[in-house]
Amino acid sequence: LSPYGGIGRYQNALTYSEDFTNAAWALTGLPAPTADSVAAPNGTTTADTLADDVTAGGTIAQNNLAVVAGEVWTFSVWLKDNTTTGNVLLKLLDAGTTPASTTTTVDPPTTWTRYSVTHTVSAGASNNLDAILDHTGGASTSFYAWGAQLEKASSPGVYVKSTTAAIAAGQGVINDGSTISAGLSTVGSMTTSPAFGDTTADDDWLGLGAAAG
């Protein structure tokens, strides 16, 4: 899906989706990321560098995200290689009675690519979810990351940027990560909104309204 946005389902349960230097992202075994260090997939200089220190391995994560047993969640992020020599793991870990996790292992290429991992939350009274990037590669190496997203869905939706607050699930038009029209619904194979004059799919799609017959 495009880093520029699109039309359709969106949600982001993470905060600071383009700022891995924010305290919302917990670091374990990694030094502080470098903010806005390279051009992102959408052409803006908003992608961050995630580096390993002199000891190989480490994670960056948003933890204790509220979920319910049986729900399906998808974590996605754009990644690009810099100097890393090992893999990067995208991981969703829950806090069920028997904690469970799902992992996608990638070797980031030198071009921006969106990766994702999908997880079904396990049974248990306390089901907090952790969204984790785990760098398993060599010491003193780095990669770039941008556009982290967590959705209650079985696949990645339209990317929507978050800052201080999570973005509730909805349907609409997203442009460069920002919502410009919410509350869209589908009519047949078309997409409509209250701005259109009737519920005839073709007329709505063209913006002609009831006068078109």
Tab-separated table of C-alpha atoms in Angstrom:
chain	number	residue	atom	x	y	z
A	1	LEU	CA	0.000	0.000	0.000
A	2	SER	CA	1.098	3.541	-0.745
A	3	PRO	CA	3.002	5.668	1.780
A	4	TYR	CA	1.154	8.667	0.318
A	5	GLY	CA	-2.231	7.479	1.605
A	6	GLY	CA	-5.313	6.194	-0.166
A	7	ILE	CA	-9.014	5.475	0.198
A	8	GLY	CA	-10.330	2.830	2.574
A	9	ARG	CA	-9.917	1.369	6.042
A	10	TYR	CA	-7.450	2.974	8.413
A	11	GLN	CA	-6.467	2.802	12.080
A	12	ASN	CA	-3.327	3.277	14.138
A	13	ALA	CA	-3.236	2.088	17.743
A	14	LEU	CA	0.376	3.261	18.031
A	15	THR	CA	1.444	6.810	18.843
A	16	TYR	CA	4.326	8.703	17.240
A	17	SER	CA	4.299	6.465	14.191
A	18	GLU	CA	7.047	8.467	12.477
A	19	ASP	CA	9.090	9.411	15.549
A	20	PHE	CA	11.014	6.490	17.007
A	21	THR	CA	12.928	8.922	19.245
A	22	ASN	CA	9.811	9.592	21.332
A	23	ALA	CA	9.547	8.014	24.790
A	24	ALA	CA	6.473	6.104	23.600
A	25	TRP	CA	8.997	3.739	22.020
A	26	ALA	CA	10.842	1.687	24.650
A	27	LEU	CA	14.462	0.787	23.864
A	28	THR	CA	16.218	-2.367	25.067
A	29	GLY	CA	19.842	-2.867	24.081
A	30	LEU	CA	19.747	-0.115	21.434
A	31	PRO	CA	21.046	3.459	21.549
A	32	ALA	CA	18.718	6.376	20.898
A	33	PRO	CA	17.504	6.505	17.282
A	34	THR	CA	18.477	9.411	15.032
A	35	ALA	CA	15.404	11.404	14.011
A	36	ASP	CA	14.633	12.617	10.483
A	37	SER	CA	17.897	11.347	9.092
A	38	VAL	CA	16.866	10.195	5.613
A	39	ALA	CA	14.097	10.616	3.060
A	40	ALA	CA	11.020	8.524	3.899
A	41	PRO	CA	8.948	6.532	1.399
A	42	ASN	CA	6.757	9.603	0.817
A	43	GLY	CA	9.743	11.816	0.005
A	44	THR	CA	9.813	13.816	3.246
A	45	THR	CA	12.891	13.730	5.489
A	46	THR	CA	11.067	12.029	8.351
A	47	ALA	CA	12.549	8.524	8.473
A	48	ASP	CA	14.672	7.579	11.490
A	49	THR	CA	17.886	5.602	11.824
A	50	LEU	CA	17.792	2.659	14.233
A	51	ALA	CA	21.307	1.551	15.163
A	52	ASP	CA	22.818	-1.242	17.208
A	53	ASP	CA	25.473	-0.524	19.800
A	54	VAL	CA	28.694	-2.428	20.392
A	55	THR	CA	26.674	-5.458	21.530
A	56	ALA	CA	24.646	-7.080	18.760
A	57	GLY	CA	20.883	-7.293	19.177
A	58	GLY	CA	18.198	-5.115	20.733
A	59	THR	CA	14.556	-4.070	20.491
A	60	ILE	CA	12.358	-1.005	20.142
A	61	ALA	CA	8.701	-1.413	21.070
A	62	GLN	CA	5.401	0.077	22.127
A	63	ASN	CA	4.097	-1.982	25.031
A	64	ASN	CA	0.884	-2.754	26.924
A	65	LEU	CA	-1.545	-1.912	24.137
A	66	ALA	CA	-5.088	-2.882	25.140
A	67	VAL	CA	-6.557	-5.843	23.259
A	68	VAL	CA	-9.106	-8.620	23.793
A	69	ALA	CA	-8.591	-12.376	23.437
A	70	GLY	CA	-9.462	-13.657	19.978
A	71	GLU	CA	-8.918	-10.330	18.227
A	72	VAL	CA	-6.676	-10.231	15.156
A	73	TRP	CA	-4.118	-7.417	14.967
A	74	THR	CA	-1.597	-6.413	12.295
A	75	PHE	CA	1.614	-4.457	12.902
A	76	SER	CA	3.323	-2.909	9.872
A	77	VAL	CA	6.265	-0.602	9.187
A	78	TRP	CA	8.418	0.520	6.260
A	79	LEU	CA	12.054	-0.615	6.508
A	80	LYS	CA	15.185	0.080	4.499
A	81	ASP	CA	18.716	-1.194	4.967
A	82	ASN	CA	21.660	1.020	5.806
A	83	THR	CA	24.550	-1.082	7.121
A	84	THR	CA	22.801	-3.908	8.984
A	85	THR	CA	24.266	-7.393	8.532
A	86	GLY	CA	21.427	-9.389	10.078
A	87	ASN	CA	17.675	-9.693	10.146
A	88	VAL	CA	15.003	-7.450	11.614
A	89	LEU	CA	12.038	-9.109	13.316
A	90	LEU	CA	8.534	-7.644	13.429
A	91	LYS	CA	6.843	-9.180	16.452
A	92	LEU	CA	3.489	-9.035	18.229
A	93	LEU	CA	3.579	-10.437	21.766
A	94	ASP	CA	0.503	-10.731	24.008
A	95	ALA	CA	0.149	-11.229	27.760
A	96	GLY	CA	-2.376	-14.028	27.751
A	97	THR	CA	-2.596	-16.801	30.329
A	98	THR	CA	0.033	-18.485	28.173
A	99	PRO	CA	1.717	-15.567	26.393
A	100	ALA	CA	1.865	-16.000	22.631
A	101	SER	CA	3.622	-14.193	19.823
A	102	THR	CA	3.862	-14.069	16.045
A	103	THR	CA	7.004	-12.970	14.197
A	104	THR	CA	7.914	-11.930	10.663
A	105	THR	CA	11.644	-12.078	9.904
A	106	VAL	CA	13.021	-9.828	7.161
A	107	ASP	CA	16.377	-8.834	5.737
A	108	PRO	CA	15.681	-5.216	4.770
A	109	PRO	CA	16.584	-4.322	1.181
A	110	THR	CA	18.132	-1.044	0.056
A	111	THR	CA	14.747	0.230	-1.139
A	112	TRP	CA	11.790	1.084	1.102
A	113	THR	CA	9.487	-1.881	1.680
A	114	ARG	CA	6.439	-2.194	3.941
A	115	TYR	CA	6.468	-5.325	6.081
A	116	SER	CA	3.806	-6.656	8.428
A	117	VAL	CA	3.011	-9.322	11.000
A	118	THR	CA	-0.477	-10.525	11.996
A	119	HIS	CA	-1.338	-12.062	15.363
A	120	THR	CA	-4.444	-13.547	17.019
A	121	VAL	CA	-4.532	-12.604	20.713
A	122	SER	CA	-4.413	-15.611	23.035
A	123	ALA	CA	-6.848	-16.371	25.851
A	124	GLY	CA	-6.370	-14.736	29.241
A	125	ALA	CA	-7.716	-12.080	31.572
A	126	SER	CA	-4.849	-9.657	30.936
A	127	ASN	CA	-4.199	-9.340	27.235
A	128	ASN	CA	-1.846	-6.456	26.655
A	129	LEU	CA	-0.077	-6.442	23.312
A	130	ASP	CA	3.504	-5.391	22.539
A	131	ALA	CA	4.507	-4.260	19.026
A	132	ILE	CA	8.225	-4.913	18.672
A	133	LEU	CA	11.038	-4.323	16.189
A	134	ASP	CA	13.915	-6.652	17.048
A	135	HIS	CA	17.318	-6.108	15.454
A	136	THR	CA	19.166	-9.415	15.487
A	137	GLY	CA	22.040	-8.215	13.319
A	138	GLY	CA	25.612	-7.275	13.974
A	139	ALA	CA	26.957	-4.696	16.381
A	140	SER	CA	27.346	-1.072	15.274
A	141	THR	CA	25.081	-1.502	12.247
A	142	SER	CA	21.873	0.343	11.400
A	143	PHE	CA	18.680	0.418	9.352
A	144	TYR	CA	15.952	2.954	8.616
A	145	ALA	CA	12.320	2.815	9.751
A	146	TRP	CA	9.206	4.876	9.058
A	147	GLY	CA	5.438	4.685	9.322
A	148	ALA	CA	4.706	2.186	12.098
A	149	GLN	CA	1.059	1.131	12.307
A	150	LEU	CA	-1.053	-1.237	14.429
A	151	GLU	CA	-4.579	-2.167	13.330
A	152	LYS	CA	-7.313	-4.541	14.460
A	153	ALA	CA	-7.373	-6.269	11.097
A	154	SER	CA	-5.934	-9.271	9.305
A	155	SER	CA	-3.857	-7.192	6.872
A	156	PRO	CA	-2.364	-3.688	6.647
A	157	GLY	CA	-4.789	-0.920	5.734
A	158	VAL	CA	-4.230	2.598	4.442
A	159	TYR	CA	-1.341	4.182	6.320
A	160	VAL	CA	-2.379	6.937	8.740
A	161	LYS	CA	0.120	8.980	10.746
A	162	SER	CA	-0.190	9.293	14.535
A	163	THR	CA	1.456	11.706	16.955
A	164	THR	CA	0.302	12.258	20.555
A	165	ALA	CA	-2.809	10.073	20.241
A	166	ALA	CA	-3.768	6.840	18.537
A	167	ILE	CA	-6.035	7.032	15.489
A	168	ALA	CA	-9.413	5.303	15.860
A	169	ALA	CA	-10.581	2.884	13.181
A	170	GLY	CA	-12.486	4.420	10.291
A	171	GLN	CA	-12.869	4.619	6.532
A	172	GLY	CA	-11.952	7.637	4.491
A	173	VAL	CA	-9.380	9.437	2.394
A	174	ILE	CA	-5.833	9.690	3.733
A	175	ASN	CA	-3.324	12.079	2.160
A	176	ASP	CA	0.332	11.952	3.241
A	177	GLY	CA	-0.684	10.260	6.479
A	178	SER	CA	-3.440	12.736	7.394
A	179	THR	CA	-7.199	12.208	7.317
A	180	ILE	CA	-8.871	14.590	4.845
A	181	SER	CA	-12.274	12.892	4.574
A	182	ALA	CA	-13.715	10.431	7.092
A	183	GLY	CA	-16.912	8.425	7.218
A	184	LEU	CA	-16.831	6.875	3.756
A	185	SER	CA	-18.967	3.842	3.005
A	186	THR	CA	-19.189	1.473	0.076
A	187	VAL	CA	-21.996	1.260	-2.475
A	188	GLY	CA	-21.489	-1.706	-4.751
A	189	SER	CA	-17.918	-1.433	-5.911
A	190	MET	CA	-17.853	2.345	-5.476
A	191	THR	CA	-16.919	4.510	-2.512
A	192	THR	CA	-19.248	7.269	-1.322
A	193	SER	CA	-19.659	9.783	1.471
A	194	PRO	CA	-22.408	12.095	2.738
A	195	ALA	CA	-21.130	14.741	0.311
A	196	PHE	CA	-22.799	12.900	-2.556
A	197	GLY	CA	-26.462	13.479	-3.356
A	198	ASP	CA	-27.957	9.971	-3.440
A	199	THR	CA	-27.112	6.302	-3.036
A	200	THR	CA	-26.855	5.359	-6.713
A	201	ALA	CA	-23.370	3.984	-7.009
A	202	ASP	CA	-22.371	5.397	-10.389
A	203	ASP	CA	-23.845	8.845	-9.760
A	204	ASP	CA	-22.312	9.041	-6.297
A	205	TRP	CA	-18.905	8.033	-7.562
A	206	LEU	CA	-19.035	10.781	-10.191
A	207	GLY	CA	-20.457	13.310	-7.743
A	208	LEU	CA	-23.541	13.877	-9.919
A	209	GLY	CA	-26.180	13.339	-7.208
A	210	ALA	CA	-29.874	12.667	-7.746
A	211	ALA	CA	-30.153	15.019	-10.735
A	212	ALA	CA	-28.318	12.492	-12.870
A	213	GLY	CA	-31.215	10.058	-12.579
